[in-house]
Short mmCIF file of C-alpha atoms and ligand atoms in Angstrom, two decimals:
data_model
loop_
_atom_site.label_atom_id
_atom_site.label_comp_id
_atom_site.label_asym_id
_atom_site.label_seq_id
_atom_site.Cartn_x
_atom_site.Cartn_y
_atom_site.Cartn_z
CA UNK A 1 14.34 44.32 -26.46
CA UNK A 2 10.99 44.44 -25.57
CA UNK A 3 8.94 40.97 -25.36
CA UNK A 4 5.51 40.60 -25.12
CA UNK A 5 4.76 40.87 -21.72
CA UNK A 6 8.11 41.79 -20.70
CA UNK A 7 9.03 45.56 -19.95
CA UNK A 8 12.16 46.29 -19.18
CA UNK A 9 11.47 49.97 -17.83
CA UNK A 10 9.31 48.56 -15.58
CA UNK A 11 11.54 46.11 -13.98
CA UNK A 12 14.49 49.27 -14.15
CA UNK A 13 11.81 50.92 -11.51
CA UNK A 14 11.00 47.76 -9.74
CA UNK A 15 14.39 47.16 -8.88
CA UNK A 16 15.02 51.01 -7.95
CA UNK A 17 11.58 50.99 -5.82
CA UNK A 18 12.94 48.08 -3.63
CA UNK A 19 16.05 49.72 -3.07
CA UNK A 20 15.10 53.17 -2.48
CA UNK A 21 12.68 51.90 0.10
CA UNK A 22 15.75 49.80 1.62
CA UNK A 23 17.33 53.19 1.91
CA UNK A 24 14.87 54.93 3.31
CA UNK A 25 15.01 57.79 0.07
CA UNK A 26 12.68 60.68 0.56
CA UNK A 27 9.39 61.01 -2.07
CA UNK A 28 11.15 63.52 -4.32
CA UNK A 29 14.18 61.79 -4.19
CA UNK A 30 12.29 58.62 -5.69
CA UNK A 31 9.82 60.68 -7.88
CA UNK A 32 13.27 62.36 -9.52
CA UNK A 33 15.16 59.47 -9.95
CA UNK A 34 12.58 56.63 -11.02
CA UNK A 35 12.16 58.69 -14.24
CA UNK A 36 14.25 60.27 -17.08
CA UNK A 37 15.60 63.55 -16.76
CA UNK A 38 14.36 63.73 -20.27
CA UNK A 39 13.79 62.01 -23.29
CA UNK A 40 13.81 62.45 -27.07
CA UNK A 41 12.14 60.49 -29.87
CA UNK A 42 12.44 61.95 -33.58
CA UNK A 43 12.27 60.95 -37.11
CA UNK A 44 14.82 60.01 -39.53
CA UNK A 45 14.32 59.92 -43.20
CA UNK A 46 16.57 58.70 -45.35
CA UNK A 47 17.07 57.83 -48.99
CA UNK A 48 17.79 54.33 -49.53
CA UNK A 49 20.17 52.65 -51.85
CA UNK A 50 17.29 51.79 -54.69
CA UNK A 51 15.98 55.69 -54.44
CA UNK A 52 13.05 54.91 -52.31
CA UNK A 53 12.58 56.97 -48.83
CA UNK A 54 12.24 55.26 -45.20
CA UNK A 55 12.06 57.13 -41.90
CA UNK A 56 13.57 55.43 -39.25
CA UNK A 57 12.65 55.94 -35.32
CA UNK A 58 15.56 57.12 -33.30
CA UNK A 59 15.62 58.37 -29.43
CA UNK A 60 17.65 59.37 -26.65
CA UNK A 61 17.49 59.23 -23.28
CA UNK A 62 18.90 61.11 -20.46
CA UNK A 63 18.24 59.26 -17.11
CA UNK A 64 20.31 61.79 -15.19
CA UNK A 65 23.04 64.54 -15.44
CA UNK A 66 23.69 64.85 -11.88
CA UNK A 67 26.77 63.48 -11.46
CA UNK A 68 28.45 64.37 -14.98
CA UNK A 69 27.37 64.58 -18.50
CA UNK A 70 24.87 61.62 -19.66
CA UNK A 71 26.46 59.08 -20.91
CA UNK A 72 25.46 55.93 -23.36
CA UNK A 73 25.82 53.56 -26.29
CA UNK A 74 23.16 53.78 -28.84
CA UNK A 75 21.95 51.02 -30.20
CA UNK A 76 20.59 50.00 -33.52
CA UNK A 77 17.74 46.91 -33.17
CA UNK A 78 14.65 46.24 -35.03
CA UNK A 79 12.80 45.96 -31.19
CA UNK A 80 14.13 48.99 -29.74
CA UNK A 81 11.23 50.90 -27.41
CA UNK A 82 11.67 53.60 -25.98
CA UNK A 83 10.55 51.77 -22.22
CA UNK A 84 14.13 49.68 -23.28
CA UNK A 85 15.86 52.95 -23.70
CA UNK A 86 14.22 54.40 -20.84
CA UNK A 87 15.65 51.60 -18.57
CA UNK A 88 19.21 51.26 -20.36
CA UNK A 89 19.51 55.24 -19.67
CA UNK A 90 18.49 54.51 -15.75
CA UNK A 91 21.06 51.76 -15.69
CA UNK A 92 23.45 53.60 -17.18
CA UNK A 93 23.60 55.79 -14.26
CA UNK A 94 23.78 53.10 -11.78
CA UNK A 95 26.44 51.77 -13.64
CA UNK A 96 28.74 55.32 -13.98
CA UNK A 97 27.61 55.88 -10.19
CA UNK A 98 29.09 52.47 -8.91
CA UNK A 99 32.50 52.58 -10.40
CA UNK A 100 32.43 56.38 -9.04
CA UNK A 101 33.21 58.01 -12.62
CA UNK A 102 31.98 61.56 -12.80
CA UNK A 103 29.25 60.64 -15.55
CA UNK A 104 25.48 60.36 -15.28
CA UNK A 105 23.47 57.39 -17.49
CA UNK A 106 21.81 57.89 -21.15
CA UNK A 107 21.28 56.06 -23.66
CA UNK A 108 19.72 55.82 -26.98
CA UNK A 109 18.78 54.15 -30.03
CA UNK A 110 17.03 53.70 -33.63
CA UNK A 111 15.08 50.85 -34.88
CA UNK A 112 16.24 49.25 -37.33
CA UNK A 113 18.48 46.21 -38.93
CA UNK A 114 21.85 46.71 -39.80
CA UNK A 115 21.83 43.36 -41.50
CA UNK A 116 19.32 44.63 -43.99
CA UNK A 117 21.15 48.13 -44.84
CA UNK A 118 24.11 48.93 -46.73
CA UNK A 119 26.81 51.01 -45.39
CA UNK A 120 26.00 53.88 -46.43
CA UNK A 121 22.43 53.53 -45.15
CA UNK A 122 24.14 53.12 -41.76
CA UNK A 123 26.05 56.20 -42.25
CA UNK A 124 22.89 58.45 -43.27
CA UNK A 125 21.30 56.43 -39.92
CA UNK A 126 24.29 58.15 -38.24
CA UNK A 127 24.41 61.17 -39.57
CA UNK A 128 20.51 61.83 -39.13
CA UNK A 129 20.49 60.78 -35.40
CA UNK A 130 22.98 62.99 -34.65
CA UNK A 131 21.29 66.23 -36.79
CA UNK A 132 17.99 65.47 -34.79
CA UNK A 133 19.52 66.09 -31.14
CA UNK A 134 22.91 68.09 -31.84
CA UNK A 135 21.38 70.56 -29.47
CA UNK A 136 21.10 68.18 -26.92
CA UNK A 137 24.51 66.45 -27.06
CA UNK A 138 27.93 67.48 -26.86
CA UNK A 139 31.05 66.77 -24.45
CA UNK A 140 29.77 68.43 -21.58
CA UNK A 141 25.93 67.55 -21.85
CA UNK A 142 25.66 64.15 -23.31
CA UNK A 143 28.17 61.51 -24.65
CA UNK A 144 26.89 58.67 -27.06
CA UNK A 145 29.17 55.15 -27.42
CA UNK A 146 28.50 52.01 -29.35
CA UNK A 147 26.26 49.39 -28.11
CA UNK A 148 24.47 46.28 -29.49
CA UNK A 149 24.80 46.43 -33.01
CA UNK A 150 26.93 49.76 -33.37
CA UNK A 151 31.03 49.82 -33.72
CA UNK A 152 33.82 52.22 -34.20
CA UNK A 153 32.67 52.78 -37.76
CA UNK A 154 29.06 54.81 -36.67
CA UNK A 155 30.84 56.31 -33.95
CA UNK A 156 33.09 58.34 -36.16
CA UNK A 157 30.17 58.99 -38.87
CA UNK A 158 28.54 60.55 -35.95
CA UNK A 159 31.24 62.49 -34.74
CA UNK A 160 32.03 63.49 -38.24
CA UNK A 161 28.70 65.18 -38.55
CA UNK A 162 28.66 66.77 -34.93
CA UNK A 163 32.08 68.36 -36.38
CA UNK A 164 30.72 69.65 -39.64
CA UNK A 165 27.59 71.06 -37.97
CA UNK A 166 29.37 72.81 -34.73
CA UNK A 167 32.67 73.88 -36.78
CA UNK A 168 34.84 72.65 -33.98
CA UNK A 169 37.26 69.70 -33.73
CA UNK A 170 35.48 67.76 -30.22
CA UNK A 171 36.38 64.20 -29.98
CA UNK A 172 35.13 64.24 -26.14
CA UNK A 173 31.71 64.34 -27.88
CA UNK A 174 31.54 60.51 -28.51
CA UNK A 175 33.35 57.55 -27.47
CA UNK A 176 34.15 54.18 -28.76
CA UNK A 177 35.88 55.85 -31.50
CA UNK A 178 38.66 53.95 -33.91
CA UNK A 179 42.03 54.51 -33.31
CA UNK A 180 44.03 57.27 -34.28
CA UNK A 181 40.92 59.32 -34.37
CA UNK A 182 40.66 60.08 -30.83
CA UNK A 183 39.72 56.40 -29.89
CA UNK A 184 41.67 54.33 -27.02
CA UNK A 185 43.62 51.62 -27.02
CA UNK A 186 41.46 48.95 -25.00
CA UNK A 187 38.03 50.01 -25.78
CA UNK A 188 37.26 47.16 -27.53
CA UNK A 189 38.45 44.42 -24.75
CA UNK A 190 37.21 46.76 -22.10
CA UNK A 191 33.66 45.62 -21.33
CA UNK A 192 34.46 41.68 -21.55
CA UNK A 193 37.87 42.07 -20.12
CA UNK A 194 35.94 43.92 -17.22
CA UNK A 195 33.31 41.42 -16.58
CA UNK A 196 36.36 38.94 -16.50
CA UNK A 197 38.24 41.34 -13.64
CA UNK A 198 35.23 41.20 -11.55
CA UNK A 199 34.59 37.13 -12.64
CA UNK A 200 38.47 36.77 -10.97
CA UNK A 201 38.09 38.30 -8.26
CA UNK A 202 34.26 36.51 -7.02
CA UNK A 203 36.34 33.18 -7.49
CA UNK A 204 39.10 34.17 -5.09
CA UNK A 205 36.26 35.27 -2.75
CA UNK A 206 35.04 31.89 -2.94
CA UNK A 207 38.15 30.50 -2.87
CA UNK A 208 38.25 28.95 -6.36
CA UNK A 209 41.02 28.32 -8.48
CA UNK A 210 40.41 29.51 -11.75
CA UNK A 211 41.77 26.52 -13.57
CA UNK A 212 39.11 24.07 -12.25
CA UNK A 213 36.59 26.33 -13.38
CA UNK A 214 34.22 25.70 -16.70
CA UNK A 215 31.80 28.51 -18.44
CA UNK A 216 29.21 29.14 -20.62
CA UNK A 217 28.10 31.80 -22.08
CA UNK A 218 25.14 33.94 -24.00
CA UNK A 219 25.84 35.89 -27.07
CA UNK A 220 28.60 36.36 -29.14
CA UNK A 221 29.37 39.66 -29.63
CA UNK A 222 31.67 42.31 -28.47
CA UNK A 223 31.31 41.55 -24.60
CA UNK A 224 31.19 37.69 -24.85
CA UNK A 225 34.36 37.77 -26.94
CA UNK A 226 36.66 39.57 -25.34
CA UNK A 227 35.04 37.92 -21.67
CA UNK A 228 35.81 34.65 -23.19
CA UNK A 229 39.03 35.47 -24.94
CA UNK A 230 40.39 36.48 -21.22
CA UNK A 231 39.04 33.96 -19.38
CA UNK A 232 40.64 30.87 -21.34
CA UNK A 233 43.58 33.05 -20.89
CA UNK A 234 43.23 33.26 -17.19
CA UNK A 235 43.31 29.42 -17.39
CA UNK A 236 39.58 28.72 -17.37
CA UNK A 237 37.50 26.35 -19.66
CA UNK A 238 34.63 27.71 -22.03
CA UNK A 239 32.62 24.53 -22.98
CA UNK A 240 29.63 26.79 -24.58
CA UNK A 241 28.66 29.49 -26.40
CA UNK A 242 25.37 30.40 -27.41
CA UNK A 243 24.88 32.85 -30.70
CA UNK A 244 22.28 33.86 -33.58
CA UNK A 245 21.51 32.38 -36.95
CA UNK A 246 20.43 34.99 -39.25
CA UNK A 247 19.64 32.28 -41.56
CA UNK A 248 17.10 29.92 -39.29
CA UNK A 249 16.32 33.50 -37.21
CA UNK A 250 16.98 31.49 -34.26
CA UNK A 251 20.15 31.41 -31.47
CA UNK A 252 21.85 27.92 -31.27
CA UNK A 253 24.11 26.67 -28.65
CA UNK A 254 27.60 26.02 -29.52
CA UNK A 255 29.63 23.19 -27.52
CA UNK A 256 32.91 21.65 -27.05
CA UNK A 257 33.50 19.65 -23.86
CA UNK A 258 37.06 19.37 -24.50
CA UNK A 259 37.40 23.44 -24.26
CA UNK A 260 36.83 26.14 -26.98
CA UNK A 261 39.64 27.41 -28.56
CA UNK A 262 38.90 31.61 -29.27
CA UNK A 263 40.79 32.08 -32.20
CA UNK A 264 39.71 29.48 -33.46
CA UNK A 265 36.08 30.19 -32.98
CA UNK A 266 36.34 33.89 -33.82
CA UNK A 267 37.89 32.75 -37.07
CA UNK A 268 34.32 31.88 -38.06
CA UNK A 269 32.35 34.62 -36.57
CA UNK A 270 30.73 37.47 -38.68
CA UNK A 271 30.91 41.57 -37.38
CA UNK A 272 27.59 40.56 -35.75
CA UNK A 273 28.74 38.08 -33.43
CA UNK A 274 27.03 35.44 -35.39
CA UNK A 275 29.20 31.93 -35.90
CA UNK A 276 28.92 29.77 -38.90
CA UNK A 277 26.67 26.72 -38.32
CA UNK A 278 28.50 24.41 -41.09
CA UNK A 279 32.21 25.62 -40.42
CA UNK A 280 31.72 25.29 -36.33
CA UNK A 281 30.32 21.29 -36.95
CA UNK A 282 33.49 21.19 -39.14
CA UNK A 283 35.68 21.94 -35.90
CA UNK A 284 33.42 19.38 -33.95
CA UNK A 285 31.12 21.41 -32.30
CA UNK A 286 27.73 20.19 -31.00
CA UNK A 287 25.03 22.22 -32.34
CA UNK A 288 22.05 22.25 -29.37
CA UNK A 289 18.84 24.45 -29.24
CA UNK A 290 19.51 28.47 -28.12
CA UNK A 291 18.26 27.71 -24.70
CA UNK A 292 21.07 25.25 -23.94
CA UNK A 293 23.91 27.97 -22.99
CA UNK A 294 22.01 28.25 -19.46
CA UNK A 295 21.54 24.32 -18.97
CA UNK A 296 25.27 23.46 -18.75
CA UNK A 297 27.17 21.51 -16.16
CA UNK A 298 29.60 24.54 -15.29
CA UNK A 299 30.79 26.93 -12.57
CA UNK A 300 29.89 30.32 -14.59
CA UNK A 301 27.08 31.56 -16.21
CA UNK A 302 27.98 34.63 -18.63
CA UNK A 303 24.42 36.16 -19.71
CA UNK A 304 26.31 38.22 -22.42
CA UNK A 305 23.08 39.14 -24.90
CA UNK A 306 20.31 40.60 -24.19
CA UNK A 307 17.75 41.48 -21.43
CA UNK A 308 14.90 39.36 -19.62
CA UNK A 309 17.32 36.06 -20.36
CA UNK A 310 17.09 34.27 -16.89
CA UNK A 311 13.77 34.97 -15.98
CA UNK A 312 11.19 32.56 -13.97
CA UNK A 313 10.93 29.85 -16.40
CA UNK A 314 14.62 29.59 -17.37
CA UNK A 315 16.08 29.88 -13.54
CA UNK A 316 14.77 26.87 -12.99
CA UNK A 317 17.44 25.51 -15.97
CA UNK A 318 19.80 26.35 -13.66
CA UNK A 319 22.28 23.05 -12.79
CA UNK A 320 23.66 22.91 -9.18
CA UNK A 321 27.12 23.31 -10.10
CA UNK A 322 26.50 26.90 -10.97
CA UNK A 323 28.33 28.96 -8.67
CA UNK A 324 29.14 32.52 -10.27
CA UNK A 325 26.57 34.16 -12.92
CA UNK A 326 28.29 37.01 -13.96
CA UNK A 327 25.99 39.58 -16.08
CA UNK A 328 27.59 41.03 -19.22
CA UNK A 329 24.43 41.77 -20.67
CA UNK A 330 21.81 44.85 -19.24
CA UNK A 331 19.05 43.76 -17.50
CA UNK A 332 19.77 39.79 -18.16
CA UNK A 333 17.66 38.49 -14.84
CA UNK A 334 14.06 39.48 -13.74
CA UNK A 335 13.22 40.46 -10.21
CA UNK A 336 11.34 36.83 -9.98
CA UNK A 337 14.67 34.99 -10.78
CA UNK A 338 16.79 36.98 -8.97
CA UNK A 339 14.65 35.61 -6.15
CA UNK A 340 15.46 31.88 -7.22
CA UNK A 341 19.39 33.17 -7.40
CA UNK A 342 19.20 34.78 -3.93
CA UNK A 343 17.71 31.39 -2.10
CA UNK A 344 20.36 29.31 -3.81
CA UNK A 345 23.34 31.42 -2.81
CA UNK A 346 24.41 32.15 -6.07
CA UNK A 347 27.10 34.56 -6.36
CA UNK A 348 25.52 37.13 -8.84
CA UNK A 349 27.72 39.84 -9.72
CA UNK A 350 24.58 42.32 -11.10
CA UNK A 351 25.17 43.85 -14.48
CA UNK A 352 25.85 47.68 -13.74
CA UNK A 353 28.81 46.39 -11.83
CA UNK A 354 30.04 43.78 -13.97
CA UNK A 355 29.59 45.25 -17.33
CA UNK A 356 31.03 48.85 -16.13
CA UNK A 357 34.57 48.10 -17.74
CA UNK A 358 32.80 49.67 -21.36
CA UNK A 359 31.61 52.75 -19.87
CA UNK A 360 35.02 53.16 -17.13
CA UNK A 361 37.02 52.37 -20.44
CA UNK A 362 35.27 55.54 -22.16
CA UNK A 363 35.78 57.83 -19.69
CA UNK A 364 39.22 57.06 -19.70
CA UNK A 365 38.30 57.23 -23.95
CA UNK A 366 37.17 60.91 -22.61
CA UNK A 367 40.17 62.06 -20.63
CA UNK A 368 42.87 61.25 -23.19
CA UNK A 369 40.98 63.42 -25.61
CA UNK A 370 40.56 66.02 -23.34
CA UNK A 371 44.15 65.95 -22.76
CA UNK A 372 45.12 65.05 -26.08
CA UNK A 373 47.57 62.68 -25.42
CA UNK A 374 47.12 58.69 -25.57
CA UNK A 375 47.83 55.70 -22.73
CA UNK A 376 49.04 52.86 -23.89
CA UNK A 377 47.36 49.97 -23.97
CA UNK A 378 48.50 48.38 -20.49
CA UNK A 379 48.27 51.84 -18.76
CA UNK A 380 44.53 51.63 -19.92
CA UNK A 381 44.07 48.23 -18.72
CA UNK A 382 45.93 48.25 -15.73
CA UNK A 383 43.66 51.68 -14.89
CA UNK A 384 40.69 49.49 -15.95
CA UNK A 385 41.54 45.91 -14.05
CA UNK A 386 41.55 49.14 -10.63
CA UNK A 387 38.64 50.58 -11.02
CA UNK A 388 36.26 47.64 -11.78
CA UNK A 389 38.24 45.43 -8.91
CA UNK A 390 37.59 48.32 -6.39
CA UNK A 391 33.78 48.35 -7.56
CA UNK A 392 33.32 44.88 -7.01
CA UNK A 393 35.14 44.93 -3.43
CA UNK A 394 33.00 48.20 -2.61
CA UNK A 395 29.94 45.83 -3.41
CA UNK A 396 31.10 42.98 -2.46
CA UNK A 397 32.40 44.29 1.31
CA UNK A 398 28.75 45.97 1.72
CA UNK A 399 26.60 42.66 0.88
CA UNK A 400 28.81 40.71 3.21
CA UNK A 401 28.39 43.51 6.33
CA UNK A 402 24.56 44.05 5.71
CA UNK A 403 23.94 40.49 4.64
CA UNK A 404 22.15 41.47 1.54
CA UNK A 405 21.97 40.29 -2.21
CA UNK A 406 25.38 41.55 -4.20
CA UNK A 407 22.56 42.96 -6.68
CA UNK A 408 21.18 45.11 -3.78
CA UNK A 409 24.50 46.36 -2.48
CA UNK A 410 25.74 47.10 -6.13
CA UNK A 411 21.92 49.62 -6.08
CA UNK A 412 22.85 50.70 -2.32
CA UNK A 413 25.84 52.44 -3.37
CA UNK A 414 24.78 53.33 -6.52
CA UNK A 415 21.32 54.80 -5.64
CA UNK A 416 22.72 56.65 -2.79
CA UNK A 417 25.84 58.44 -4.82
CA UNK A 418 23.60 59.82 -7.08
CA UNK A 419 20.83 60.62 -4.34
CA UNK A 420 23.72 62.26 -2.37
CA UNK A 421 24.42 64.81 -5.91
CA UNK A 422 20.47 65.60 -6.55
CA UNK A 423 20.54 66.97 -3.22
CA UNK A 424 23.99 68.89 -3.31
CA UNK A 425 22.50 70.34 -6.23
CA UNK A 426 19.59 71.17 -3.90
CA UNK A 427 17.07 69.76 -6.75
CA UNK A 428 15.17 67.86 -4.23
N1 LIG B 501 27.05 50.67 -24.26
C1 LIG B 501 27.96 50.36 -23.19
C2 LIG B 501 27.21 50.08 -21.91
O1 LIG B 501 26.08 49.66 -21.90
C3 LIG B 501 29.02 51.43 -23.06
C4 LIG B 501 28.52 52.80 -22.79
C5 LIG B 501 29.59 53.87 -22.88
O2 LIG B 501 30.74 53.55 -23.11
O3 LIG B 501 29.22 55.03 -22.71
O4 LIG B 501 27.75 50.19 -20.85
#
């Protein structure tokens, strides 16, 4: 979300300005890709609960179409912009362009706070974001998926209303979708378990054995979960987690030296990713200030929340025993820490890479619907755990021969696959 001072569009360009200069990209090339495709912003009134009206702000985004539909959670957040859309959109393409599905990068949004609606608030939210752009959508155009603050539940409210309005059964038009409805097994895992495929295979790189290995990480919501769910499973020891309290309107760092146990701490965790401040002291956690997630004595560093989170002040938070940082979160380090990162050799693996196991997971999402048959559960993962560990070796293979940043490889590859489309297309 947008802070003051902070834009995360701009730093979406900055980091694409550096590269494409690294690569040499021609003016148009750069003047094409830099900015959206195009963009939507519209109204949405709705009738609240106690009979009173409210229009709510909703956009979309389409970064670029070049190499397959757009594609893109939505999310719902009292800070959305539309410069924090713009740059989730332009990331989203990175992202769909370094695991090399055929997808471009949107994304979109509406401001507001679930926490303060009812459900069937939500569902008008829904239902009124997707009457605003039907034109604009669809399976072959532009393909929404949850995000922060959005589940199964508005993805099939959406669909639902695409459905009524087009007269045509077209599950491909969203993903993220429950089960038995055209959803996939694995969605859900997909983005954490894929942050933890790519957090495996940096420690073999560096020759680590996962078992000596401690973490701490940001957030506690869909990705954090099912990162830290897989990587106590893997053998690995989660001593911190940090999360938000609705009630104090404040994140607070939860630790255990000893090892958090997941079940046990998802036991007392709301839909929002929020845990209980009394229950977790009653299972002996330490409750320490927000900030102290990135302070901690471990190997790994999972930014899991939100964006501009290791910036210049809070790099320099950093302990020496930090080896990995591994970015579940969009946009979670600023050009000026990634700076800090790059002179002390940490091993960054850069969000578009690391985070890709949502978006890979709803393609697949996409391809059993088109089909119309269903994967089970370890087909999907074992197709998953592929994809994202040939992205990171791609990546990975290119920073070691060109000596360069793994952020800067991840954009090489990236920037130039979808570079390499706009001018197939012969639109530049
Ligand atoms: N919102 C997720 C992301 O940022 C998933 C997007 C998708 O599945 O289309 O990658």
């Amino acid at each position: 979300m947008s802070v003051e001072g902070f834009n995360p569009f701009k730093m979406a360009q900055q980091q694409f300005d550096a590269v494409a200069e690294k690569l040499g990209l021609d003016q148009a090339t750069r003047d094409l890709l830099r900015y959206p495709d195009r963009e939507y912003q519209f109204n949405i009134p709705i009738r609240m609960d106690d009979g009173t009206y409210r229009v709510f702000r909703g956009f979309r985004v389409q970064h670029s179409d070049a190499r397959g539909p757009a594609k893109g959670g939505i999310r719902f957040h009292p800070q959305e912009t539309i410069d924090t859309v713009r740059a989730l959109a332009m990331w989203m393409t990175w992202k769909t362009a370094v695991v090399d599905i055929p997808l471009g990068g949107g994304k979109g949004g509406v401001v507001c706070d679930p926490h303060h609606l009812s459900l069937r608030e939500q569902e008008l939210i829904c239902r009124g974001w997707v009457r605003q752009i039907v034109r604009n959508l669809g399976p072959l155009q532009d393909v929404p998926a949850p995000d922060v603050m959005t589940t199964s539940q508005h993805m099939i409210w959406m669909l639902d209303e695409y459905e009524k309005i087009t007269g045509i059964k077209a599950p491909g038009f969203i993903t993220g979708k429950p089960l038995g409805l055209g959803g996939s097994l694995g969605r859900t895992e997909a983005t954490g378990y894929g942050v933890m495929y790519t957090v495996r295979e940096a420690l073999k790189f560096l020759g680590i054995d996962i078992k000596n290995t401690t973490a701490s990480f940001q957030g506690f919501g869909n990705v954090s979960q099912y990162a830290l769910d897989l990587y106590t499973q893997m053998g690995g020891k989660a001593i911190a987690v940090s999360s938000w309290d609705p009630k104090e309107q404040r994140a607070i760092t939860f630790r255990k030296k000893d090892g958090i146990n997941f079940k046990e701490l998802i036991s007392i965790t709301n839909k929002f990713g929020e845990i209980d401040k009394s229950k977790a002291q009653e299972l002996g956690f330490e409750i320490l200030p927000g900030s102290a997630w990135i302070e901690q004595e471990v190997d790994i560093l999972v930014p899991a929340a939100l964006e501009n989170q290791i910036n210049k002040d809070t790099v320099q938070l950093i302990k020496p025993t930090v080896k990995i940082i591994a970015e579940g979160a969009n946009g979670p380090t600023t050009p000026e820490a990634d700076e800090v990162l790059k002179e002390r050799k940490i091993h960054v693996i850069p969000d578009f890479l690391c985070n890709a196991g949502g978006v890979t997971c709803s393609y697949f999402e996409q391809v059993q619907c088109n089909m119309n048959y269903y994967w089970t559960k370890e087909e999907v993962l074992t197709k998953l755990d592929q994809k994202m560990t040939s992205a990171y070796h791609s990546v990975l293979e290119l920073a070691n021969n060109k000596g360069v940043y793994m952020r800067d490889a991840a954009y090489m590859i990236a920037i130039s696959r979808v570079a390499e489309a706009v001018k197939l297309r012969g639109w530049v």
